[in-house]
XYZ file of C-alpha atoms in Angstrom:
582
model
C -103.062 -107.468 73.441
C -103.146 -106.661 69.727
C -100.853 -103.985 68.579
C -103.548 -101.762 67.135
C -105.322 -101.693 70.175
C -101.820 -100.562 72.025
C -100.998 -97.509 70.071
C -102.951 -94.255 69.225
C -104.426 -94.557 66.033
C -103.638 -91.688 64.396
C -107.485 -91.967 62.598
C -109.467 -93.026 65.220
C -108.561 -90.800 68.544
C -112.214 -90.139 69.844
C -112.168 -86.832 69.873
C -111.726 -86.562 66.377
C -115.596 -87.709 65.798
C -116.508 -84.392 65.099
C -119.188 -82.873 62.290
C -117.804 -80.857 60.110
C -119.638 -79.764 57.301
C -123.619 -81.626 57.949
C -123.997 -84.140 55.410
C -121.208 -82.982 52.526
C -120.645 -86.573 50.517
C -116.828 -86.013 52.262
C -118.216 -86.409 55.038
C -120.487 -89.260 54.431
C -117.498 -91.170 52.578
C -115.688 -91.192 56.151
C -113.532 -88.932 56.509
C -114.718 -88.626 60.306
C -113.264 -92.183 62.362
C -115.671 -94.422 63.406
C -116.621 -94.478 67.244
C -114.834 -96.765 70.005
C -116.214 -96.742 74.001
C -114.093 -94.738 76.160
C -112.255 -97.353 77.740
C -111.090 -98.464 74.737
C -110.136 -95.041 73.760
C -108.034 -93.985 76.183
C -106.063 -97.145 76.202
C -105.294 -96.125 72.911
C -104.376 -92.818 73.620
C -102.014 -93.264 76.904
C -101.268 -95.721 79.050
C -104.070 -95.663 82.255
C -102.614 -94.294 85.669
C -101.415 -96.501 87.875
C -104.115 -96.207 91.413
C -101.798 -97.377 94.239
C -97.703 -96.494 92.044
C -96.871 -92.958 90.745
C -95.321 -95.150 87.827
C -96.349 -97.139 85.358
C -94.593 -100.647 85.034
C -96.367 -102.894 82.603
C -95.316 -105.646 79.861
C -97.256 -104.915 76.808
C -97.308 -108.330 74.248
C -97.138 -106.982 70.646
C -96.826 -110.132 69.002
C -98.695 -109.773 65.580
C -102.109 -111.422 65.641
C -102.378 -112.020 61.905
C -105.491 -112.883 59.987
C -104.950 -115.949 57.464
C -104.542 -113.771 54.535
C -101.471 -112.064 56.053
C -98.524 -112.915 57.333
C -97.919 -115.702 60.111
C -96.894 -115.071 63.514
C -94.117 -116.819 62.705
C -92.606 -114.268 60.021
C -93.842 -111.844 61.991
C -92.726 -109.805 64.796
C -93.009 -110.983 68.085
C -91.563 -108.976 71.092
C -92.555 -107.017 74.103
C -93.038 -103.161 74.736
C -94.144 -100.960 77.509
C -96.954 -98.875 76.680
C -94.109 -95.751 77.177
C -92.084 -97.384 74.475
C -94.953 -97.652 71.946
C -96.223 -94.432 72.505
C -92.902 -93.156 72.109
C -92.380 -95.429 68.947
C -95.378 -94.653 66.763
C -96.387 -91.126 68.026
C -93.237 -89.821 69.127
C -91.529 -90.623 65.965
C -88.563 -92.948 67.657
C -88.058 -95.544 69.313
C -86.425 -95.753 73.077
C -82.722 -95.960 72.746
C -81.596 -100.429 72.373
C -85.130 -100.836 71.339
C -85.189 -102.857 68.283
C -86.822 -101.321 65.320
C -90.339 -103.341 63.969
C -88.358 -104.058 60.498
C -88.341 -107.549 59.602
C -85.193 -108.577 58.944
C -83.325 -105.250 58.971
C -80.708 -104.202 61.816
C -82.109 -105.065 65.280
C -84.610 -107.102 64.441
C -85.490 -109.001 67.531
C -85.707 -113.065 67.284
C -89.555 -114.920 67.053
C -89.087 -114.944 70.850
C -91.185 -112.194 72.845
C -88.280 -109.901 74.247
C -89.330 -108.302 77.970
C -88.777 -104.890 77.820
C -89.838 -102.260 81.078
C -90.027 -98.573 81.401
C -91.650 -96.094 83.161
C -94.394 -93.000 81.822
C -94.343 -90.271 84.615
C -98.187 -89.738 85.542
C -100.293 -87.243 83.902
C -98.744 -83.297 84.971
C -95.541 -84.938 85.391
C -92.533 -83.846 82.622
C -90.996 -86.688 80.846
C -87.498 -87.521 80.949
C -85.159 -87.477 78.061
C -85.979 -85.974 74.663
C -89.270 -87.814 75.140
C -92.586 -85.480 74.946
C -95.894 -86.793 74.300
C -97.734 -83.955 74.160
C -95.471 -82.392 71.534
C -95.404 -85.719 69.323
C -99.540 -85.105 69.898
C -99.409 -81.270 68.135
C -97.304 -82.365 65.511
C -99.918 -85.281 64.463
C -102.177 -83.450 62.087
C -104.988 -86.398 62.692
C -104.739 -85.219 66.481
C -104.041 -81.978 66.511
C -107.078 -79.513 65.592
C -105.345 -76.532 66.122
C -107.381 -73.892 68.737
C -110.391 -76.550 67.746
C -108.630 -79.299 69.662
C -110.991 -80.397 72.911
C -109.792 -79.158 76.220
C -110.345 -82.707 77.454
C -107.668 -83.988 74.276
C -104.917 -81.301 75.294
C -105.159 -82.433 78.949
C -105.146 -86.263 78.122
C -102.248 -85.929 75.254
C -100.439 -83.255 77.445
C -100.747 -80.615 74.735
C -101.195 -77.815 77.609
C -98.661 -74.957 77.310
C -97.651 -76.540 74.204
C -100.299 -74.385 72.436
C -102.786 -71.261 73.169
C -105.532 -72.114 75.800
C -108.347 -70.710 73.871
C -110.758 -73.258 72.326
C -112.907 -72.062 69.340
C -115.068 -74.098 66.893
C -113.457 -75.762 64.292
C -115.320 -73.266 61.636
C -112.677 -70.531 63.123
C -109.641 -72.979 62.315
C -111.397 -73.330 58.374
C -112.147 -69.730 58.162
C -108.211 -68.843 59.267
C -107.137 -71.750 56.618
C -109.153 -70.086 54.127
C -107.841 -66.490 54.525
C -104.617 -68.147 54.359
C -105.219 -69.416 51.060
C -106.539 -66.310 49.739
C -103.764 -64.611 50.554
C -102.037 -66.901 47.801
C -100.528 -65.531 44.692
C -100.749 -68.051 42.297
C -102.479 -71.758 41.912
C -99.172 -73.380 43.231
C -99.043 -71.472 46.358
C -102.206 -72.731 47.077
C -101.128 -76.032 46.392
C -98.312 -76.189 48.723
C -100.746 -74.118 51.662
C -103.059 -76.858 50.953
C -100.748 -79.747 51.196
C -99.081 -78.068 54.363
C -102.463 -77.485 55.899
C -102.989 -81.465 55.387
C -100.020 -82.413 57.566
C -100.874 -79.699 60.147
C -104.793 -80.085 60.657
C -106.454 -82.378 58.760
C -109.826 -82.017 60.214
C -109.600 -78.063 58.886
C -108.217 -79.774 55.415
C -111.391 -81.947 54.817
C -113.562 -78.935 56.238
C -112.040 -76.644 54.086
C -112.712 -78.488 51.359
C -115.662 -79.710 52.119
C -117.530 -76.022 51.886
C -115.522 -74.834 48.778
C -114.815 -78.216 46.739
C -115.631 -76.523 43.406
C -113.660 -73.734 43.628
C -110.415 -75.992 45.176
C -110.743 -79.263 42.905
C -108.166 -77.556 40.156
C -106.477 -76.364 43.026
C -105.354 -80.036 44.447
C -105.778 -81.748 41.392
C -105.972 -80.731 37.193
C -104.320 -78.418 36.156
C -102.285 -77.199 39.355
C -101.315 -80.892 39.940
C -99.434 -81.136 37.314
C -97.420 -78.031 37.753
C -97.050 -79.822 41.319
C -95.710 -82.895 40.016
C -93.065 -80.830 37.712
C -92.148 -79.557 41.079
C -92.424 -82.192 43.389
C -89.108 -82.400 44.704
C -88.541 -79.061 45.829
C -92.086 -78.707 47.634
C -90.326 -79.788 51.032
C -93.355 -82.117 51.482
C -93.554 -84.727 54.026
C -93.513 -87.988 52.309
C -97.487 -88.740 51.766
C -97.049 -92.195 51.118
C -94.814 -95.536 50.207
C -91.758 -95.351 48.052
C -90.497 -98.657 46.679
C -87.529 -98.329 44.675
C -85.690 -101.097 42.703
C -82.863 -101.142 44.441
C -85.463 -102.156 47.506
C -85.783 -105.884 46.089
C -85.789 -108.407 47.990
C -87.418 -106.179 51.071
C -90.195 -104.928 49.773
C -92.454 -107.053 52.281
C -90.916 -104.989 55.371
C -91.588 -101.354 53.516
C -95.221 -102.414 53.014
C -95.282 -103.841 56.764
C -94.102 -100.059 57.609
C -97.031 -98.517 56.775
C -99.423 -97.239 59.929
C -102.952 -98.148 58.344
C -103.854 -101.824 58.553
C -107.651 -100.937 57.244
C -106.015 -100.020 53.074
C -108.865 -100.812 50.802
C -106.804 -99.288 47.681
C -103.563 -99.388 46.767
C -102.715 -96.474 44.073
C -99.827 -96.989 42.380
C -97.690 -95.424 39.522
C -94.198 -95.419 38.084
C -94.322 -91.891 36.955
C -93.240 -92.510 33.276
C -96.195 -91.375 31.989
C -97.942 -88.380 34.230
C -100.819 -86.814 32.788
C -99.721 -85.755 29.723
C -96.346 -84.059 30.685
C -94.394 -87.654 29.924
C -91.970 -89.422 32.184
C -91.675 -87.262 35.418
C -89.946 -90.466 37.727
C -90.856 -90.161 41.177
C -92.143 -86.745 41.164
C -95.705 -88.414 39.545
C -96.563 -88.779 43.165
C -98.398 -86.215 43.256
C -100.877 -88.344 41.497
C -101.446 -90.930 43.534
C -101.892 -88.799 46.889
C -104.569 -87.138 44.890
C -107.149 -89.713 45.419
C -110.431 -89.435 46.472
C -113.772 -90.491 47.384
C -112.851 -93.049 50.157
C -111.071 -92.428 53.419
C -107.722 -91.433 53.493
C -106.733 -94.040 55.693
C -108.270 -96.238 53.470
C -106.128 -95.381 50.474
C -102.030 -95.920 50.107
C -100.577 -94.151 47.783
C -97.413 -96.002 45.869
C -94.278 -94.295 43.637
C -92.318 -97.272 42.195
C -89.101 -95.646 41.472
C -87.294 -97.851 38.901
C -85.650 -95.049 37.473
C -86.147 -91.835 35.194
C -85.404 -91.259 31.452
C -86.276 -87.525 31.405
C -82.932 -86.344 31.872
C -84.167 -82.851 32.682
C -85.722 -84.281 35.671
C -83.424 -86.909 36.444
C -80.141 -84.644 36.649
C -81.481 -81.823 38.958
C -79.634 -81.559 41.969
C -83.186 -81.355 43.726
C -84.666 -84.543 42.323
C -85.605 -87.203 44.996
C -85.801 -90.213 42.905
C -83.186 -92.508 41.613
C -80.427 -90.819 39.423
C -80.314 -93.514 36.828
C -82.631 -94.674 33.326
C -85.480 -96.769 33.805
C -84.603 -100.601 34.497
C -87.271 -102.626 32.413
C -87.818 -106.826 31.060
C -87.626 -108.867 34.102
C -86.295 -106.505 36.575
C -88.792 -104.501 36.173
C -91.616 -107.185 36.452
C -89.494 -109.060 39.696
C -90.174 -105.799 41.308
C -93.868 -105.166 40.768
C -94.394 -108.842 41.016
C -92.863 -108.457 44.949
C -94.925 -105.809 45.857
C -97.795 -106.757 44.564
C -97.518 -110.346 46.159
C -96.643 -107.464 49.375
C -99.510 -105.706 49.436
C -101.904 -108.343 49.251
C -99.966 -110.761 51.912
C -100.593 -107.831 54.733
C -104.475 -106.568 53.302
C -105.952 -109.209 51.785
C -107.810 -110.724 48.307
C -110.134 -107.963 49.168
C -107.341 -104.893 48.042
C -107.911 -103.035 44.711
C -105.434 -102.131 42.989
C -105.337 -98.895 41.021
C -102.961 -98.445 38.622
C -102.279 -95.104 37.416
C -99.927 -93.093 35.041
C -98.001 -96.141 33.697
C -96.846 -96.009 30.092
C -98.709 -97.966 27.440
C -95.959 -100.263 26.938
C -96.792 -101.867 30.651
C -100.262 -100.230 31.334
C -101.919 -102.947 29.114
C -99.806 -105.708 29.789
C -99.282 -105.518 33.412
C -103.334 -104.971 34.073
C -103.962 -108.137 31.785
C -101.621 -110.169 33.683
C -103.194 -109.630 37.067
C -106.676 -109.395 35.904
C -105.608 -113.372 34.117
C -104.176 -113.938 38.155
C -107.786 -113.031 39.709
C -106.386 -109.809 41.270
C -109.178 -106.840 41.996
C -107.239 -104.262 40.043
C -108.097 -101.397 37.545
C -106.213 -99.080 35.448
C -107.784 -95.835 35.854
C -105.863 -94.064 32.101
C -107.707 -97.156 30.417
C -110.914 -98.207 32.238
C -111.977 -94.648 34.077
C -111.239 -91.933 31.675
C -113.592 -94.825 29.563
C -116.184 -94.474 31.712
C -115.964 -90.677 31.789
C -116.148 -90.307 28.229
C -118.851 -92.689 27.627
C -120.562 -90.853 30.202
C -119.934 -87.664 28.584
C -121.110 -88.864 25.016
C -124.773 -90.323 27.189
C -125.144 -86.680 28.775
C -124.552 -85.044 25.308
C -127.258 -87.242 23.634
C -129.639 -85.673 26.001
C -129.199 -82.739 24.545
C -131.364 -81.564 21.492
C -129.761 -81.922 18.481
C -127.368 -84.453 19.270
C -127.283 -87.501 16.709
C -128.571 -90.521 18.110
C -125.568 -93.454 19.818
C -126.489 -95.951 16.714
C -125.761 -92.817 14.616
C -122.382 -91.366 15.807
C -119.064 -91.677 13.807
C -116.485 -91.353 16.505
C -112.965 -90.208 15.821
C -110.158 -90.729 17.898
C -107.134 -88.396 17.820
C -104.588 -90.328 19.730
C -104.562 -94.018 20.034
C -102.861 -94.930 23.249
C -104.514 -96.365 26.632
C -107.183 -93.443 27.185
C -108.887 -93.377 23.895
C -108.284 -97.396 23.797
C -110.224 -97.907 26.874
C -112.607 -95.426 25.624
C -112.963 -97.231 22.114
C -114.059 -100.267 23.780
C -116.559 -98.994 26.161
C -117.739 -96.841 23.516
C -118.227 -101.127 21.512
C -119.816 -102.103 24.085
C -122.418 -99.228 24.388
C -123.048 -99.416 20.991
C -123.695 -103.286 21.197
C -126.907 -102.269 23.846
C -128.098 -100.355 21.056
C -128.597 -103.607 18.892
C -125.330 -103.380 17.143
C -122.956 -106.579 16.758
C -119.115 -105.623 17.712
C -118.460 -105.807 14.147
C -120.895 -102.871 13.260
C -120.247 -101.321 16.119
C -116.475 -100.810 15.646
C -117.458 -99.828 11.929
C -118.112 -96.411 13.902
C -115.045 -95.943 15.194
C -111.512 -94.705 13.688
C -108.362 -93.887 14.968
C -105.595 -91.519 14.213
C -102.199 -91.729 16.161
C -99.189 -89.933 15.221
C -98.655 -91.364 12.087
C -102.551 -90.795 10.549
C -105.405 -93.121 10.449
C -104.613 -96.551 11.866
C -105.509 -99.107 9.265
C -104.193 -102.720 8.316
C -100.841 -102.667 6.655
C -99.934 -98.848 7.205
C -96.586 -98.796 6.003
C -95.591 -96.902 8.745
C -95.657 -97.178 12.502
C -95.907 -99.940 14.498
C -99.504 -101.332 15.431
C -99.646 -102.630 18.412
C -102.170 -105.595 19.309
C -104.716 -103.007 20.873
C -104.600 -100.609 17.555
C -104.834 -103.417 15.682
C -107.833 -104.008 17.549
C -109.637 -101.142 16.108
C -107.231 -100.992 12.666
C -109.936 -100.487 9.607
C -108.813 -102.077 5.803
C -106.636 -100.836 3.511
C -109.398 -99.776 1.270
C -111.422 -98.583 3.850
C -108.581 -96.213 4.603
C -108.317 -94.664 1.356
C -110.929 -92.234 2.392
C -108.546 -90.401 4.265
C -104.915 -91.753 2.466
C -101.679 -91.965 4.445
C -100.474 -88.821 5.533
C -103.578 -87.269 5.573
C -103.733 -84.511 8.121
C -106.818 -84.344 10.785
C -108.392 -81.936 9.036
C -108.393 -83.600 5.758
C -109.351 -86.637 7.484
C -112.791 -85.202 9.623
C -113.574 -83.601 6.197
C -113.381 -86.961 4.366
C -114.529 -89.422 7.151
C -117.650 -86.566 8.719
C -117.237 -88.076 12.371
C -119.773 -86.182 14.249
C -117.681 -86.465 17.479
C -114.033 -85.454 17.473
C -112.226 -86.965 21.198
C -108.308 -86.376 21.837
C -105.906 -87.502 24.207
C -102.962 -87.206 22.608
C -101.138 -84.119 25.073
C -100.947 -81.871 21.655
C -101.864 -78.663 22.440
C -103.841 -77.168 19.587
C -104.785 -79.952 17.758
C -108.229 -79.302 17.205
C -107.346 -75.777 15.664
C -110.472 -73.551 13.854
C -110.776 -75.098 10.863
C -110.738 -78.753 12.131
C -114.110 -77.619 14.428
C -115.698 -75.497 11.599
C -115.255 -78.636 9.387
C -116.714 -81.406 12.026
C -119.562 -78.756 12.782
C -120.241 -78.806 9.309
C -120.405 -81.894 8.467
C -122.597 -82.787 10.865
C -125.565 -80.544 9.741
C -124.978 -81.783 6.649
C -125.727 -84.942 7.339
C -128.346 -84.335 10.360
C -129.429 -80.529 9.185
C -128.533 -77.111 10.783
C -129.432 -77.457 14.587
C -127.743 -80.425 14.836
C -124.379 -80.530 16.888
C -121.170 -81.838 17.159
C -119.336 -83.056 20.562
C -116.021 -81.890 21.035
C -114.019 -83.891 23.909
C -110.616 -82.399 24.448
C -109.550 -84.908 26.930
C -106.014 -84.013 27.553
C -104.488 -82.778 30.626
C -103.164 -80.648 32.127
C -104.584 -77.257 30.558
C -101.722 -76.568 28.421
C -101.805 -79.631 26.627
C -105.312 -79.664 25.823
C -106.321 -80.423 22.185
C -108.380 -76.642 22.460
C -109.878 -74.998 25.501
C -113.776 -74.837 25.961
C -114.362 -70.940 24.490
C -112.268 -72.201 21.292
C -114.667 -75.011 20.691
C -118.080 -72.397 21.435
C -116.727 -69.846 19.301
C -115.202 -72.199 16.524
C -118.272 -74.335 15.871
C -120.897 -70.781 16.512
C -122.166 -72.094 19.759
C -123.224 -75.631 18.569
C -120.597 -77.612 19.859
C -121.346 -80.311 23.214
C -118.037 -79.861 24.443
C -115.859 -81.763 27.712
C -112.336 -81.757 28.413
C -110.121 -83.690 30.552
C -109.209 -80.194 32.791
C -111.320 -77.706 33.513
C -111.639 -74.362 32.079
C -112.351 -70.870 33.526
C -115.612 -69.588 32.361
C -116.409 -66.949 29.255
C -118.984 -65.049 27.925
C -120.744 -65.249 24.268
C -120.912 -61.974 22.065
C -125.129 -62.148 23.558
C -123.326 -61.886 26.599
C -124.580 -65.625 28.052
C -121.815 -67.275 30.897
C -120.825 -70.350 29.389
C -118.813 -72.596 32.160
C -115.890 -74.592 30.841
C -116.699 -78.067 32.649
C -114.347 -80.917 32.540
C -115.781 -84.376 31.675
C-alpha cells in the first residue's frame, strides 16, 4: 500500500468537501479537496475496526512507490508501520518511541530492507495509551478541524468528542466569529497576525473569510501590511509556513525537500530575502513573501526561504532573528546550494514544477533565471517577468482611456533601472514591435534613469550592467538631459508622456516633476490629453507618490497605478477617486 493512501491527508479528509462561498474564483481555483469514495476515505482517516479482535494488529508496507521522475525505491525509504504508528507519525506530530524517523540518511534511518514493526490502536470509544491522542492531533490540524463547523460524523471518526463543544453550526457562524475577531483589531498588523493564526487554526473559515471580503483583506495579507510583517517576522510566533533551506544544510537538502507533506506541489516559490519589496535585504524574515501566494491551491504551492545569510546588520543582530547570524555567503557556495535544491525539488515533483523566483537581488535575479531557463527548467521571476506584465497591462488599460496618446506614440521614462522596470522595458519592446515598430525604434521610446541619471553609453559614472546597457541611449543622444541632470530637468527636456518608478524612493515624483510631465504632454498632444503616472514601488512608504498626489499634482488628468494600493480621496467637486494598485 502506497504511503499516501496510509495516512490522513491533511487536504483531502472528505469531510472537508464543503461549499463555502458559491462560485468565488477561490473557490473555483481549489481550495476545496477533490472527492475520494468512502472506503477510501476512511482508510485514510483511521485504521478500520477489527470485526472478530478488539485490537488492531496489521503490517502496513510504506515502501515508496516512486514515479520515474523521482527518486528510486532504492534511495528511498523502505520499512514497515502499523497504521497506529503512521497516524501517530504524521498527524500526531511524533513518531512511536524506537521508531525510526522517515529522514534519509539522518539518525535512525532504517536500511533498504522493509523493517516489521506491530502495535495496537484501541477501537473507536476506547482512550489511547501513552501521550498518544488522535483526536487531539485531529483539533490541532487546521485542514481538519472546522471549529463548531466540524461534522458530527468527523468528531466521532477522529475522536474529537469532549475535546471540543458539541454544538454544530454552519461554517458561516465560524466566518462571522473570525470576522468580529478581526474587527476588533487595532491596527493592519494585528490583523495580520489574527489572520495568519486563523490559517493554522481553521483554514476552511480562512479561505471563507476571505473569500466574501477579498477587497477589503488583500492589503491586509499582502502590500502594504506584508511588508511591515516581514520587518517583523521573527517575533510573530508563527508556525513555520513552509521549507527553510539554509547553507549550512548542504549536502542534505534532498531529505528537507523529501520532508515536506504535499506530494501534489505544482510551484515552488522561492526567495533569499536580500531584496524584499523595496525594504532591502531582510534575510529570512522575506518569508512572508513567499507564503503570500495565490491563485492555486495551497497544497499546491511550497513556499521556500534560502537562508544563506543576512547583511542587514539591524536585522541580523537582533536577539529575535530566526535566520542565520552571519553575512551572506555568495560565488560558488552560493550557486552549490541553489543548484542542490533545485536538482531537489524537481527529483521528488517532476519536469512539470515551476519555479517562481521572487525577491532575489539583481545581482542573481538575472543570472540565476537565465541559467535555468538555458537548462530547460519551467521557472519565472516574478520582480522581472510579472510586475512586466502588470505594467504593460496597466499602460493597455490607460490607452483606453480618452486622451491617452496612442502605444506607437508614448515616450516612456523609467526612474529606476533594476529588474522591475528591466522586465518592464522589454515587454514594453515587444508591445511596441505589434504596433509595427522594429526593436530598434521601439527602444528609441524608452529611457532610463538609475541612481546616477540617464543611462547612456560611456556615462562616466556608474557601472552599466549588461541589461542597462541593453537599453543605454548614445552619448549625444544623452545630451538632452546632461549628466547629473535631476528628474525633473530630465522629463522637462526629454517630454516622456509616461513617468514609471521602482526605485523604493519615497517622493520621487514630487509636484513639480508631475506638473512638468502633465505639461508636456498637452503640449505635444493638446490640453485634454493625459499623462500616466505608475508609482510602482512597494510597500506604501516607499512609493515614488501616492495616488491623491498624482490627481491633485497633474489637476485631475493624470492615468495613475501604483505597485500598493492606496486609500481612497475626494476631489475639491467632491468626486471619490479610488487609489487602485496596478
Amino acid at each position: 500500500m502506497q504511503l499516501e493512501r496510509t495516512l490522513i491527508c491533511r487536504s483531502s479528509h472528505p469531510h472537508l468537501q464543503h461549499k463555502l462561498c458559491g462560485s468565488h474564483p477561490l473557490i473555483r481555483h481549489g481550495f476545496t479537496p477533490a472527492a475520494r469514495s468512502l472506503s477510501k476515505r476512511r482508510d485514510a482517516a483511521v485504521a478500520a475496526q477489527a470485526s472478530d479482535e478488539d485490537f488492531i494488529e496489521e503490517t502496513v508496507d510504506v515502501t515508496r512507490q516512486t514515479p520515474a521522475h523521482k527518486t528510486p525505491p532504492e534511495q528511498g525509504v523502505a520499512s514497515s508501520f502499523t497504521r497506529r504508528d503512521l497516524i501517530r507519525g504524521v498527524v500526531g506530530g511524533t513518531f512511536a518511541t524506537g521508531a525510526p524517523a522517515l529522514l534519509p540518511g539522518g539518525p535512525g534511518t532504517p536500511s533498504a530492507e522493509a523493517i516489521p514493526i506491530t502495535s495496537r490502536l484501541p477501537p473507536i470509544g476506547q482512550a489511547a495509551p501513552g501521550t498518544y491522542n488522535i483526536g487531539v492531533a485531529a483539533v490541532r490540524d487546521p485542514s481538519l478541524y472546522r471549529g463548531m463547523a466540524t461534522d458530527q460524523a468527523v468528531r466521532s471518526e477522529l475522536r474529537m468528542h469532549g475535546l471540543m463543544p458539541h454544538r454544530h453550526v454552519p461554517l458561516q457562524v465560524e466566518i462571522d466569529r473570525a470576522k468580529g475577531a478581526l474587527e476588533s483589531c487595532d491596527s493592519p498588523l494585528e490583523k495580520y497576525k489574527a489572520l495568519a493564526m486563523l490559517r493554522e487554526h481553521n483554514q476552511d473559515a480562512f479561505f471563507g473569510l476571505l473569500a466574501q471580503n477579498l477587497n477589503k483583506l488583500l492589503p491586509v495579507i499582502y502590500t502594504p501590511t506584508v511588508g511591515d510583517a516581514c520587518k517583523h517576522w521573527s517575533a510573530l510566533m508563527q508556525r513555520p509556513q513552509g521549507l527553510y533551506v539554509s547553507i549550512k544544510d548542504k549536502g542534505n537538502v534532498r531529505a528537507l525537500v523529501r520532508n515536506w507533506p504535499a506530494d501534489d506541489v505544482r510551484i515552488a516559490v522561492l526567495t533569499d530575502g536580500e531584496r524584499i519589496l523595496g525594504l532591502g535585504d531582510l534575510g529570512i524574515n522575506g518569508m512572508g513573501i513567499p507564503v503570500a501566494a495565490a491563485g492555486v491551491p495551497p497544497h499546491q504551492v511550497l513556499p521556500i526561504q534560502l537562508d544563506v545569510g543576512c547583511n542587514t546588520s539591524q536585522v541580523r543582530d537582533d536577539p529575535l532573528y530566526m535566520g542565520l547570524q552571519q553575512e551572506r555567503v555568495s560565488g560558488t557556495e552560493y550557486d552549490d546550494i541553489v543548484d542542490e535544491l533545485i536538482e531537489a525539488l524537481r527529483e521528488r515533483y517532476g519536469a512539470r514544477l515551476v519555479l517562481h523566483w521572487e525577491d532575489f537581488s539583481v545581482r542573481n535575479s538575472f543570472r540565476l533565471l537565465d541559467k535555468y531557463v538555458a537548462q530547460g527548467v519551467c521557472t519565472f521571476n516574478d520582480d522581472i517577468q510579472s510586475t512586466a506584465a502588470a505594467v504593460v497591462g496597466a499602460v493597455y488599460g490607460a490607452l483606453r482611456l480618452a486622451g491617452v496618446p496612442p502605444l506607437k506614440q508614448q515616450v516612456f521614462l523609467f526612474f529606476g533601472a533594476g529588474q522591475a522596470n528591466i522586465g518592464a522595458a522589454r515587454l514594453l519592446v515587444s508591445a511596441l514591435a505589434d504596433e509595427g515598430l522594429t526593436e530598434a525604434q521601439a527602444k528609441q521610446q524608452i529611457w532610463l534613469y538609475d541612481s546616477k541619471g540617464l543611462v547612456y553609453e560611456g556615462r562616466p559614472t556608474g557601472r552599466l550592467t549588461p541589461q542597462k546597457l541593453e537599453f543605454a541611449r548614445s552619448a549625444s543622444e544623452a545630451d538632452r538631459a546632461p549628466s547629473g541632470s535631476s528628474l525633473l530637468e530630465a522629463v522637462q527636456r526629454l517630454r516622456p508622456s509616461a513617468l514609471i518608478g521602482a526605485a523604493a524612493k519615497q517622493g520621487a515624483f514630487s509636484a513639480d516633476t508631475v506638473k512638468a510631465l502633465t505639461q508636456g504632454v498637452q503640449d505635444q498632444w493638446g490640453r485634454g490629453s493625459r499623462p500616466l503616472v505608475l508609482a510602482l514601488s512597494n510597500p506604501s512608504e516607499v512609493a515614488e507618490c501616492t495616488a491623491q498626489q498624482a490627481h491633485d499634482w497633474s489637476g485631475g488628468r493624470a492615468v495613475y497605478a501604483s505597485g500598493t494600493a492606496f486609500p481612497p480621496f475626494h476631489t475639491q467637486h467632491g468626486r471619490k477617486v479610488w487609489g487602485w494598485a496596478a
